[in-house]
CSV table of C-alpha atoms in Angstrom, one decimal:
chain,number,residue,atom,x,y,z
A,1039,MET,CA,0.0,0.0,0.0
A,1040,HIS,CA,1.3,3.4,-0.9
A,1041,GLU,CA,0.8,6.3,1.5
A,1042,MET,CA,-2.0,8.6,0.5
A,1043,THR,CA,-1.1,12.1,-0.5
A,1044,PHE,CA,-3.2,15.0,-1.9
A,1045,TYR,CA,-2.1,16.7,-5.0
A,1046,TRP,CA,-3.8,20.1,-5.1
A,1047,HIS,CA,-3.8,21.7,-8.5
A,1048,ASP,CA,-5.3,24.3,-10.7
A,1049,TYR,CA,-5.3,25.3,-14.4
A,1050,GLU,CA,-5.6,28.8,-15.9
A,1051,THR,CA,-6.8,28.3,-19.4
A,1052,PHE,CA,-7.4,30.2,-22.7
A,1053,GLY,CA,-11.2,29.7,-22.4
A,1054,ARG,CA,-14.0,28.1,-20.4
A,1055,VAL,CA,-14.6,24.9,-22.4
A,1056,PRO,CA,-12.2,22.1,-21.4
A,1057,ARG,CA,-12.7,20.0,-24.5
A,1058,ARG,CA,-11.9,22.9,-26.8
A,1059,ASP,CA,-9.9,25.6,-25.0
A,1060,ARG,CA,-6.2,25.1,-24.1
A,1061,PRO,CA,-4.4,25.4,-20.8
A,1062,ALA,CA,-2.1,28.4,-20.3
A,1063,GLN,CA,-0.7,27.6,-16.8
A,1064,PHE,CA,-0.7,24.7,-14.3
A,1065,ALA,CA,0.3,24.7,-10.7
A,1066,GLY,CA,0.3,21.9,-8.2
A,1067,ILE,CA,1.3,21.3,-4.5
A,1068,ARG,CA,1.5,18.0,-2.8
A,1069,THR,CA,0.4,17.6,0.9
A,1070,ASP,CA,0.1,14.7,3.3
A,1071,ALA,CA,-3.3,13.7,4.7
A,1072,GLU,CA,-2.9,16.4,7.4
A,1073,LEU,CA,-2.4,19.0,4.7
A,1074,ASN,CA,1.3,19.7,5.4
A,1075,GLU,CA,3.2,20.5,2.2
A,1076,ILE,CA,5.5,17.9,0.8
A,1077,GLY,CA,8.2,18.5,-1.8
A,1078,GLN,CA,8.5,21.4,-4.2
A,1079,PRO,CA,5.5,23.2,-5.9
A,1080,LEU,CA,5.2,22.9,-9.6
A,1081,MET,CA,4.2,25.8,-11.8
A,1082,VAL,CA,4.5,25.6,-15.6
A,1083,TYR,CA,3.2,27.4,-18.7
A,1084,CYS,CA,2.0,25.6,-21.8
A,1085,GLN,CA,2.9,26.8,-25.3
A,1086,PRO,CA,-0.3,27.8,-27.2
A,1087,PRO,CA,-1.4,26.0,-30.3
A,1088,LEU,CA,-1.2,27.6,-33.8
A,1089,ASP,CA,-4.5,26.2,-34.9
A,1090,SER,CA,-6.8,27.8,-32.4
A,1091,LEU,CA,-7.2,31.3,-30.8
A,1092,PRO,CA,-7.4,32.2,-27.1
A,1093,ASP,CA,-10.7,33.6,-25.7
A,1094,PRO,CA,-9.9,37.3,-25.1
A,1095,GLU,CA,-12.2,37.3,-22.1
A,1096,ALA,CA,-10.2,34.5,-20.5
A,1097,CYS,CA,-7.0,36.5,-21.0
A,1098,LEU,CA,-8.6,39.6,-19.5
A,1099,LEU,CA,-9.5,37.5,-16.5
A,1100,THR,CA,-6.1,35.9,-15.9
A,1101,GLY,CA,-3.8,38.4,-17.4
A,1102,ILE,CA,-1.9,35.5,-19.1
A,1103,LEU,CA,-0.9,36.2,-22.7
A,1104,PRO,CA,-0.2,33.6,-25.4
A,1105,GLN,CA,3.2,35.4,-25.9
A,1106,THR,CA,4.2,34.6,-22.3
A,1107,CYS,CA,3.3,31.0,-22.7
A,1108,ALA,CA,5.1,30.7,-26.1
A,1109,GLU,CA,8.3,32.2,-24.6
A,1110,GLN,CA,8.2,30.6,-21.1
A,1111,GLY,CA,6.1,27.5,-21.7
A,1112,LEU,CA,6.7,23.8,-22.4
A,1113,SER,CA,5.4,22.1,-25.5
A,1114,GLU,CA,2.0,20.5,-24.7
A,1115,HIS,CA,3.7,17.1,-24.9
A,1116,GLU,CA,6.2,18.1,-22.2
A,1117,PHE,CA,3.6,20.0,-20.2
A,1118,VAL,CA,1.2,17.0,-19.9
A,1119,ALA,CA,4.0,14.6,-19.1
A,1120,ALA,CA,5.0,16.8,-16.1
A,1121,ILE,CA,1.4,16.9,-14.9
A,1122,GLU,CA,0.8,13.2,-15.4
A,1123,ALA,CA,3.9,12.3,-13.4
A,1124,GLU,CA,2.5,14.2,-10.4
A,1125,LEU,CA,-1.2,13.1,-10.6
A,1126,ALA,CA,-0.3,9.4,-11.4
A,1127,ALA,CA,2.3,9.0,-8.6
A,1128,PRO,CA,1.1,6.0,-6.5
A,1129,GLY,CA,-1.3,6.9,-3.7
A,1130,THR,CA,-2.1,10.4,-5.1
A,1131,VAL,CA,-5.6,11.9,-4.7
A,1132,GLY,CA,-5.8,14.8,-7.2
A,1133,LEU,CA,-8.1,17.7,-6.2
A,1134,GLY,CA,-8.7,21.4,-6.4
A,1135,TYR,CA,-11.6,23.8,-6.4
A,1136,ASN,CA,-14.3,22.8,-8.9
A,1137,SER,CA,-11.6,20.4,-10.2
A,1138,ILE,CA,-13.8,17.5,-11.1
A,1139,ARG,CA,-16.0,19.5,-13.4
A,1140,PHE,CA,-13.3,21.7,-14.9
A,1141,ASP,CA,-9.6,20.9,-14.1
A,1142,ASP,CA,-10.1,17.1,-14.5
A,1143,GLU,CA,-11.7,17.6,-17.8
A,1144,VAL,CA,-8.8,19.8,-18.9
A,1145,THR,CA,-6.4,17.0,-17.8
A,1146,ARG,CA,-8.4,14.3,-19.6
A,1147,PHE,CA,-8.4,16.2,-22.9
A,1148,LEU,CA,-4.7,17.1,-22.5
A,1149,LEU,CA,-3.9,13.4,-22.1
A,1150,TRP,CA,-6.2,12.5,-25.0
A,1151,ARG,CA,-4.6,15.0,-27.4
A,1152,ASN,CA,-1.1,13.8,-26.4
A,1153,LEU,CA,-1.8,10.1,-26.9
A,1154,ARG,CA,-1.9,9.2,-23.2
A,1155,GLU,CA,-4.4,7.1,-21.3
A,1156,PRO,CA,-7.0,9.7,-20.1
A,1157,TYR,CA,-8.4,7.9,-17.1
A,1158,ALA,CA,-5.7,5.7,-15.6
A,1159,ARG,CA,-4.3,8.3,-13.2
A,1160,GLU,CA,-7.8,8.6,-11.6
A,1161,TRP,CA,-7.9,5.0,-10.3
A,1162,GLN,CA,-4.7,3.0,-10.8
A,1163,ASN,CA,-2.0,2.5,-8.2
A,1164,GLY,CA,-4.2,3.7,-5.3
A,1165,CYS,CA,-4.9,7.0,-7.0
A,1166,GLY,CA,-8.1,8.9,-6.9
A,1167,ARG,CA,-9.7,12.3,-7.3
A,1168,TRP,CA,-11.7,14.6,-5.1
A,1169,ASP,CA,-13.0,18.2,-5.1
A,1170,LEU,CA,-13.2,20.8,-2.3
A,1171,LEU,CA,-16.1,22.7,-3.8
A,1172,ASP,CA,-18.9,20.2,-2.8
A,1173,VAL,CA,-17.2,19.9,0.6
A,1174,VAL,CA,-17.6,23.6,1.0
A,1175,ARG,CA,-21.3,23.4,0.0
A,1176,CYS,CA,-21.8,20.5,2.5
A,1177,ALA,CA,-20.3,22.6,5.3
A,1178,TYR,CA,-22.5,25.5,4.4
A,1179,ALA,CA,-25.7,23.4,4.3
A,1180,LEU,CA,-25.1,21.2,7.4
A,1181,ARG,CA,-22.1,22.4,9.5
A,1182,PRO,CA,-21.6,26.1,8.9
A,1183,GLU,CA,-19.9,26.8,12.2
A,1184,GLY,CA,-16.2,27.7,12.0
A,1185,LEU,CA,-16.4,29.6,8.7
A,1186,THR,CA,-17.5,33.0,7.7
A,1187,TRP,CA,-19.9,32.8,4.7
A,1188,PRO,CA,-19.7,35.7,2.2
A,1189,ARG,CA,-22.6,36.9,0.2
A,1190,HIS,CA,-23.1,38.5,-3.2
A,1191,GLU,CA,-24.5,42.0,-3.4
A,1192,ASP,CA,-28.0,40.5,-3.9
A,1193,GLY,CA,-27.7,38.5,-0.7
A,1194,ARG,CA,-27.1,35.1,-2.2
A,1195,PRO,CA,-24.2,33.1,-0.7
A,1196,SER,CA,-21.0,33.0,-2.7
A,1197,PHE,CA,-18.9,29.9,-3.1
A,1198,LYS,CA,-16.2,31.7,-5.1
A,1199,LEU,CA,-12.8,30.9,-3.9
A,1200,GLU,CA,-11.6,34.5,-3.7
A,1201,HIS,CA,-14.7,35.5,-1.7
A,1202,LEU,CA,-14.3,32.7,0.8
A,1203,THR,CA,-10.6,33.3,1.3
A,1204,GLN,CA,-11.2,37.1,1.8
A,1205,ALA,CA,-14.1,36.6,4.2
A,1206,ASN,CA,-12.1,34.1,6.3
A,1207,GLY,CA,-8.8,36.1,6.4
A,1208,LEU,CA,-6.9,33.6,4.3
A,1209,ALA,CA,-4.0,34.6,2.1
A,1210,HIS,CA,-4.9,34.7,-1.6
A,1211,GLU,CA,-2.4,37.0,-3.2
A,1212,ALA,CA,-3.5,36.8,-6.9
A,1213,ALA,CA,-6.9,35.3,-7.8
A,1214,HIS,CA,-6.6,33.5,-11.2
A,1215,ASP,CA,-2.9,32.8,-10.8
A,1216,ALA,CA,-2.7,29.1,-10.6
A,1217,LEU,CA,-0.2,28.8,-7.8
A,1218,SER,CA,-2.0,31.4,-5.7
A,1219,ASP,CA,-5.3,29.7,-6.2
A,1220,VAL,CA,-3.8,26.3,-5.1
A,1221,ARG,CA,-2.4,27.8,-1.9
A,1222,ALA,CA,-5.7,29.5,-1.2
A,1223,THR,CA,-7.6,26.2,-1.8
A,1224,ILE,CA,-5.3,24.4,0.7
A,1225,ALA,CA,-5.8,27.2,3.3
A,1226,LEU,CA,-9.6,26.9,2.9
A,1227,ALA,CA,-9.3,23.1,3.2
A,1228,ARG,CA,-7.3,23.4,6.5
A,1229,LEU,CA,-10.0,25.7,7.9
A,1230,ILE,CA,-12.8,23.2,7.1
A,1231,LYS,CA,-10.8,20.2,8.4
A,1232,GLN,CA,-10.0,22.0,11.6
A,1233,ALA,CA,-13.6,23.3,12.2
A,1234,GLN,CA,-15.5,20.2,11.0
A,1235,PRO,CA,-13.2,17.2,11.1
A,1236,LYS,CA,-16.1,14.6,11.0
A,1237,LEU,CA,-17.6,16.3,8.0
A,1238,TRP,CA,-14.2,16.4,6.3
A,1239,ASP,CA,-13.7,12.6,6.9
A,1240,PHE,CA,-17.2,11.8,5.7
A,1241,CYS,CA,-16.9,13.7,2.5
A,1242,PHE,CA,-13.4,12.3,1.8
A,1243,LYS,CA,-14.7,8.8,2.1
A,1244,LEU,CA,-17.1,9.5,-0.8
A,1245,HIS,CA,-14.2,10.0,-3.3
A,1246,LYS,CA,-14.4,6.2,-3.7
A,1247,LYS,CA,-17.4,5.1,-5.7
A,1248,ASP,CA,-18.0,2.0,-3.6
A,1249,ALA,CA,-18.5,4.2,-0.6
A,1250,VAL,CA,-21.0,6.3,-2.6
A,1251,TRP,CA,-23.0,3.3,-3.7
A,1252,ALA,CA,-23.0,2.0,-0.1
A,1253,GLU,CA,-24.3,5.4,1.2
A,1254,ILE,CA,-27.0,5.5,-1.5
A,1255,GLY,CA,-28.2,1.9,-0.7
A,1256,VAL,CA,-31.2,0.4,-2.6
A,1257,GLY,CA,-34.7,1.7,-2.8
A,1258,ARG,CA,-34.5,4.5,-0.2
A,1259,PRO,CA,-34.5,8.3,-0.2
A,1260,PHE,CA,-31.3,10.1,0.7
A,1261,LEU,CA,-29.9,13.6,1.0
A,1262,HIS,CA,-27.9,15.0,-1.9
A,1263,ILE,CA,-25.8,18.2,-2.0
A,1264,SER,CA,-25.1,19.7,-5.4
A,1265,GLY,CA,-24.5,23.0,-7.2
A,1266,MET,CA,-27.6,22.1,-9.3
A,1267,TYR,CA,-29.7,23.0,-6.2
A,1268,ALA,CA,-29.9,26.7,-5.4
A,1269,PRO,CA,-27.7,28.1,-2.6
A,1270,GLU,CA,-30.9,29.7,-1.2
A,1271,ARG,CA,-32.1,26.1,-0.4
A,1272,GLY,CA,-28.6,25.1,0.9
A,1273,CYS,CA,-27.7,23.3,-2.3
A,1274,ILE,CA,-29.5,20.3,-0.6
A,1275,ALA,CA,-32.4,18.1,-1.6
A,1276,LEU,CA,-34.0,14.9,-0.5
A,1277,VAL,CA,-33.9,12.6,-3.6
A,1278,TRP,CA,-35.2,9.3,-4.8
A,1279,PRO,CA,-33.2,6.9,-7.0
A,1280,LEU,CA,-35.4,6.5,-10.2
A,1281,ALA,CA,-33.1,4.2,-12.1
A,1282,PRO,CA,-29.5,3.5,-13.1
A,1283,HIS,CA,-28.4,5.4,-16.2
A,1284,PRO,CA,-29.1,3.2,-19.3
A,1285,THR,CA,-25.6,3.5,-20.7
A,1286,ASN,CA,-23.3,4.8,-17.9
A,1287,LYS,CA,-22.9,2.4,-15.0
A,1288,ASN,CA,-21.4,5.2,-12.9
A,1289,GLU,CA,-24.6,7.3,-13.2
A,1290,LEU,CA,-27.8,7.2,-11.2
A,1291,ILE,CA,-31.0,9.1,-12.2
A,1292,VAL,CA,-32.7,10.8,-9.2
A,1293,TRP,CA,-35.9,12.7,-8.5
A,1294,ASP,CA,-36.0,15.8,-6.2
A,1295,CYS,CA,-38.6,14.8,-3.7
A,1296,SER,CA,-39.6,18.4,-2.9
A,1297,GLU,CA,-41.7,18.0,-6.1
A,1298,ASP,CA,-44.8,15.8,-6.4
A,1299,PRO,CA,-44.0,12.9,-8.8
A,1300,SER,CA,-47.6,12.2,-9.8
A,1301,GLU,CA,-47.3,13.9,-13.2
A,1302,LEU,CA,-44.0,12.1,-14.0
A,1303,LEU,CA,-45.7,8.8,-13.6
A,1304,THR,CA,-48.1,9.6,-16.4
A,1305,LEU,CA,-45.5,10.8,-19.0
A,1306,ASN,CA,-44.0,8.8,-21.9
A,1307,ALA,CA,-40.3,8.8,-22.8
A,1308,ALA,CA,-40.6,11.6,-25.4
A,1309,ALA,CA,-42.3,13.9,-22.9
A,1310,ILE,CA,-39.8,13.2,-20.2
A,1311,ARG,CA,-36.9,13.7,-22.6
A,1312,GLU,CA,-38.3,17.1,-23.8
A,1313,ARG,CA,-38.8,18.4,-20.2
A,1314,LEU,CA,-35.3,17.2,-19.3
A,1315,PHE,CA,-33.1,18.5,-22.1
A,1316,VAL,CA,-35.1,21.5,-23.4
A,1317,LYS,CA,-34.4,24.9,-21.7
A,1318,GLN,CA,-37.2,26.3,-19.6
A,1319,ALA,CA,-37.5,29.3,-21.9
A,1320,ASP,CA,-38.1,27.0,-24.9
A,1321,LEU,CA,-40.9,25.0,-23.2
A,1322,PRO,CA,-44.6,25.9,-23.7
A,1323,GLU,CA,-46.1,28.3,-21.2
A,1324,GLY,CA,-47.2,26.5,-18.0
A,1325,VAL,CA,-44.8,23.6,-18.6
A,1326,SER,CA,-41.8,23.3,-16.4
A,1327,ARG,CA,-38.6,21.2,-16.5
A,1328,LEU,CA,-38.7,18.0,-14.5
A,1329,PRO,CA,-36.6,18.0,-11.3
A,1330,ILE,CA,-34.5,15.1,-12.4
A,1331,LYS,CA,-30.7,15.0,-12.3
A,1332,SER,CA,-27.9,12.4,-12.5
A,1333,ILE,CA,-25.5,11.6,-9.8
A,1334,HIS,CA,-22.1,10.5,-11.0
A,1335,VAL,CA,-20.8,8.1,-8.4
A,1336,ASN,CA,-17.2,8.5,-9.7
A,1337,LYS,CA,-17.3,12.3,-9.2
A,1338,SER,CA,-17.2,12.3,-5.4
A,1339,PRO,CA,-20.8,13.3,-5.0
A,1340,ILE,CA,-22.1,14.3,-1.5
A,1341,VAL,CA,-24.8,11.7,-0.7
A,1342,ILE,CA,-26.1,11.1,2.9
A,1343,SER,CA,-28.3,8.2,3.9
A,1344,ALA,CA,-28.8,9.3,7.6
A,1345,LEU,CA,-31.7,11.7,7.2
A,1346,LYS,CA,-31.5,12.6,10.9
A,1347,ILE,CA,-28.3,14.6,10.2
A,1348,LEU,CA,-30.8,17.3,8.9
A,1349,SER,CA,-32.1,18.9,12.1
A,1350,PRO,CA,-35.6,20.4,12.1
A,1351,GLU,CA,-34.0,23.8,12.3
A,1352,MET,CA,-31.8,23.2,9.3
A,1353,ALA,CA,-34.7,21.7,7.3
A,1354,GLN,CA,-36.8,24.8,8.1
A,1355,ARG,CA,-33.9,27.1,7.1
A,1356,TRP,CA,-33.5,25.4,3.7
A,1357,GLY,CA,-37.3,25.1,3.1
A,1358,LEU,CA,-37.0,21.3,3.1
A,1359,ASP,CA,-40.3,19.7,4.1
A,1360,LEU,CA,-39.0,16.3,5.0
A,1361,ALA,CA,-42.4,14.7,5.8
A,1362,GLN,CA,-43.8,15.8,2.4
A,1363,GLY,CA,-40.6,14.7,0.7
A,1364,LEU,CA,-40.9,11.2,2.2
A,1365,GLN,CA,-44.5,11.0,1.0
A,1366,HIS,CA,-43.3,11.8,-2.5
A,1367,ALA,CA,-40.6,9.2,-2.1
A,1368,GLN,CA,-43.1,6.6,-1.0
A,1369,ARG,CA,-45.2,7.3,-4.1
A,1370,LEU,CA,-42.2,6.5,-6.3
A,1371,ALA,CA,-41.4,3.4,-4.2
A,1372,GLU,CA,-44.9,2.1,-4.9
A,1373,GLN,CA,-45.3,3.2,-8.5
A,1374,GLY,CA,-41.9,3.8,-9.9
A,1375,HIS,CA,-42.1,0.6,-11.8
A,1376,LEU,CA,-44.4,2.4,-14.3
A,1377,LEU,CA,-41.3,4.2,-15.6
A,1378,SER,CA,-39.2,1.1,-16.1
A,1379,GLY,CA,-38.1,0.6,-19.7
A,1380,LEU,CA,-38.4,4.4,-20.5
A,1381,TRP,CA,-34.9,5.5,-19.6
A,1382,GLY,CA,-33.1,4.1,-22.6
A,1383,GLU,CA,-35.2,6.2,-24.9
A,1384,VAL,CA,-35.1,9.3,-22.6
A,1385,TYR,CA,-31.3,9.3,-22.6
A,1386,GLN,CA,-30.7,8.1,-26.2
A,1387,ARG,CA,-27.8,10.1,-27.6
A,1388,ALA,CA,-28.6,13.0,-25.3
A,1389,GLY,CA,-25.9,15.5,-24.5
A,1390,LEU,CA,-23.3,14.2,-26.9
A,1391,GLU,CA,-20.1,16.2,-26.7
A,1392,GLY,CA,-17.6,17.1,-29.4
A,1393,GLY,CA,-18.2,18.7,-32.7
A,1394,GLY,CA,-16.9,15.8,-34.8
A,1395,ASP,CA,-13.3,17.1,-34.4
A,1396,VAL,CA,-10.8,14.5,-33.2
A,1397,ASP,CA,-9.2,16.8,-30.6
A,1398,GLU,CA,-12.6,17.0,-28.9
A,1399,ASP,CA,-13.6,13.3,-29.4
A,1400,LEU,CA,-12.3,11.9,-26.2
A,1401,TYR,CA,-15.8,10.6,-25.3
A,1402,GLY,CA,-16.4,9.1,-28.7
A,1403,GLY,CA,-15.2,5.7,-27.4
A,1404,PHE,CA,-12.5,3.9,-25.6
A,1405,VAL,CA,-9.2,3.2,-27.4
A,1406,GLY,CA,-8.7,-0.5,-27.8
A,1407,PRO,CA,-5.8,-2.3,-26.0
A,1408,GLU,CA,-3.8,-2.9,-29.2
A,1409,ASP,CA,-4.1,0.8,-30.3
A,1410,ARG,CA,-3.3,1.9,-26.7
A,1411,LYS,CA,-0.1,-0.1,-26.7
A,1412,ALA,CA,0.9,1.3,-30.1
A,1413,LEU,CA,0.3,4.9,-28.8
A,1414,SER,CA,2.4,4.2,-25.7
A,1415,ARG,CA,5.3,3.0,-27.9
A,1416,LEU,CA,5.1,6.2,-30.0
A,1417,LEU,CA,5.6,8.3,-26.9
A,1418,GLY,CA,9.0,6.7,-26.4
A,1419,LEU,CA,10.3,7.5,-30.0
A,1420,THR,CA,12.4,10.4,-31.1
A,1421,PRO,CA,10.8,12.9,-33.6
A,1422,ALA,CA,13.0,11.5,-36.3
A,1423,ALA,CA,11.9,8.0,-35.6
A,1424,LEU,CA,8.3,9.1,-35.7
A,1425,ALA,CA,8.8,10.8,-39.0
A,1426,GLU,CA,10.4,7.7,-40.4
A,1427,ARG,CA,7.4,5.6,-39.4
A,1428,ALA,CA,5.0,8.1,-40.9
A,1429,ALA,CA,7.0,8.1,-44.2
A,1430,GLU,CA,6.9,4.3,-44.3
A,1431,GLY,CA,3.1,4.3,-43.6
A,1432,ARG,CA,3.5,2.5,-40.3
A,1433,LEU,CA,1.3,4.8,-38.2
A,1434,VAL,CA,-1.8,2.7,-38.7
A,1435,PHE,CA,-4.5,2.1,-36.1
A,1436,LYS,CA,-7.8,0.2,-35.8
A,1437,ASP,CA,-9.4,3.3,-34.3
A,1438,GLU,CA,-10.0,5.7,-37.2
A,1439,ARG,CA,-9.6,8.8,-35.0
A,1440,LEU,CA,-6.0,8.1,-34.2
A,1441,GLU,CA,-4.2,8.7,-37.5
A,1442,GLU,CA,-5.3,12.3,-37.4
A,1443,LEU,CA,-4.7,12.6,-33.7
A,1444,VAL,CA,-1.1,11.4,-34.0
A,1445,PHE,CA,-0.5,13.7,-37.0
A,1446,ARG,CA,-1.7,16.8,-35.1
A,1447,TRP,CA,0.3,15.7,-32.0
A,1448,ARG,CA,3.5,15.5,-34.2
A,1449,ALA,CA,2.7,18.9,-35.9
A,1450,ARG,CA,2.1,20.7,-32.6
A,1451,ASN,CA,5.1,19.3,-30.7
A,1452,PHE,CA,7.7,18.3,-33.3
A,1453,ALA,CA,7.0,20.6,-36.3
A,1454,ALA,CA,10.5,20.4,-37.5
A,1455,SER,CA,10.2,16.7,-38.1
A,1456,LEU,CA,7.3,17.0,-40.6
A,1457,SER,CA,7.9,16.3,-44.3
A,1458,GLU,CA,7.1,19.0,-46.8
A,1459,ALA,CA,3.8,17.3,-47.7
A,1460,GLU,CA,2.9,17.1,-44.0
A,1461,GLN,CA,3.8,20.8,-43.5
A,1462,GLN,CA,1.4,21.7,-46.3
A,1463,ARG,CA,-1.3,19.5,-44.7
A,1464,TRP,CA,-0.8,21.2,-41.3
A,1465,THR,CA,-0.8,24.7,-42.9
A,1466,ALA,CA,-4.1,23.8,-44.7
A,1467,HIS,CA,-5.6,22.5,-41.4
A,1468,CYS,CA,-4.6,25.8,-39.6
A,1469,ALA,CA,-6.0,27.9,-42.4
A,1470,ALA,CA,-9.3,26.0,-42.5
A,1471,ARG,CA,-9.8,26.5,-38.8
A,1472,LEU,CA,-8.7,30.2,-38.5
A,1473,HIS,CA,-10.1,31.5,-41.8
A,1474,GLU,CA,-13.1,29.3,-42.3
A,1475,GLY,CA,-14.0,28.2,-38.8
A,1476,ALA,CA,-13.6,24.5,-39.5
A,1477,ALA,CA,-14.9,22.2,-36.7
A,1478,GLY,CA,-16.4,25.2,-34.9
A,1479,ALA,CA,-13.1,27.1,-34.4
A,1480,GLN,CA,-13.2,30.8,-33.9
A,1481,THR,CA,-12.1,32.6,-37.0
A,1482,LEU,CA,-9.6,35.4,-37.1
A,1483,ALA,CA,-12.3,37.8,-38.3
A,1484,ALA,CA,-14.6,36.9,-35.4
A,1485,PHE,CA,-11.6,37.2,-33.0
A,1486,PHE,CA,-10.7,40.7,-34.2
A,1487,ASP,CA,-14.4,41.7,-33.9
A,1488,GLN,CA,-14.5,40.4,-30.3
A,1489,ILE,CA,-11.4,42.4,-29.4
A,1490,ASP,CA,-12.8,45.5,-30.9
A,1491,SER,CA,-16.0,45.1,-28.9
A,1492,LEU,CA,-14.2,44.4,-25.7
A,1493,SER,CA,-11.8,47.3,-26.1
A,1494,GLU,CA,-14.7,49.8,-25.9
A,1495,ALA,CA,-15.1,49.2,-22.2
A,1496,ALA,CA,-11.6,48.0,-21.3
A,1497,ASP,CA,-9.3,49.9,-18.9
A,1498,GLU,CA,-5.6,50.6,-19.5
A,1499,ARG,CA,-4.6,47.0,-18.4
A,1500,GLY,CA,-7.3,45.6,-20.6
A,1501,GLN,CA,-6.3,47.6,-23.6
A,1502,GLU,CA,-2.7,46.3,-23.3
A,1503,ILE,CA,-3.9,42.7,-23.1
A,1504,LEU,CA,-6.2,43.1,-26.1
A,1505,GLY,CA,-3.5,44.9,-28.1
A,1506,ALA,CA,-1.1,42.0,-27.4
A,1507,LEU,CA,-3.8,39.5,-28.4
A,1508,TYR,CA,-4.3,41.3,-31.7
A,1509,GLU,CA,-0.6,41.1,-32.3
A,1510,TRP,CA,-0.6,37.3,-31.5
A,1511,ALA,CA,-3.4,36.6,-33.9
A,1512,GLU,CA,-1.5,38.5,-36.7
A,1513,GLN,CA,1.6,36.6,-35.8
A,1514,ILE,CA,0.1,33.1,-36.2
A,1515,ALA,CA,-2.3,33.9,-39.0
A,1516,PRO,CA,-1.7,31.4,-41.9
A,1517,ALA,CA,-1.8,32.7,-45.5
A,1518,ALA,CA,-5.4,32.9,-46.7
């Protein structure tokens, strides 16, 4: 058994969409289980790609320019290798603040684009992943003592890292600088662990999906804390397990028991599907979205079987009528069988990600074992040896996505090793994306329009950043 350590980490990125936008900066700090720092912090920049543009709004937020990353950064191939070495070290639990929904997705797509196994570091060799954000929500809902809880101007509670650190007198020198954010996250974690050690231990237990399933049990209501439930209601709900997800064994479909399920029991699959995936604004007047959500057991969800943990005072504070909720749960326990067989149709091809572009097609299917071995072998070759294999037509895979993925990986990381024909192919690819918007990429024209629009309200710092972005785009623009 390897001794468990936490690896706290954070990305700053050139946009908000992990499958599309690229990392600019990564920082990580390892601690022991008691949150004492171990070893040296890591902070690295990543060289930006030449076939996609940064989101100017992201650069205004972080202050990180593509020029800085180009000059000081590692190639994406080297960048992800350094990160994987930390996150995959035996016994490592990787975590951050909103890391499961954002940073872990950035890591997965980084690994995918660079021919590495995207999921292994999350479970092999005693490794795991966790996220402090839902622990913070849980403390707010159930054990708020020991922390000061900041509010937005409109009175709603704020779970923003910079607001929490400021309200609690924790050092946070530069929000949206990766290393500063990591140190702030660790400081907040120490405060919660000290103030509410039992809550900390309970939430940490749930980073293992077997513990999540055990807490959920079978055929019983339970409490669930999630950002999908409004902070005004404590981010908490009593839920009933409707069914396992038809295609994802790590997903459970649940009903919010604050709502009467009578209507649900009369609906067919098409009606449920519409009221699940169509935005409220697009539904007919008088028709509301159904209070159904999925719990991903491999994403460290906060689920609580002991309903007594919710005192009458807390239930009243969050507007949670437990007696009524249990009546609704009983209705589903007795009549939920009416819905059996519907869920396959409800979730058929819903929420597919990726726009058909191989860089974004991580979730298009698992890479087979033969192809995975072949990719692993490629990672150990020199650029010259890779070029030789390509010239001899030996970069062949069963998975049709991989030939293009390998080509782009070589072009981005080992451009000097491309043949003349490959250089022309890469230039054509960049031109198609930046001039024509291929695969949904932002075009140069749209990029310049966005900069012009943002510059109207920008301060002096913003003007400098936008000016530098204009220069960057002109620098990488391929011939039309």
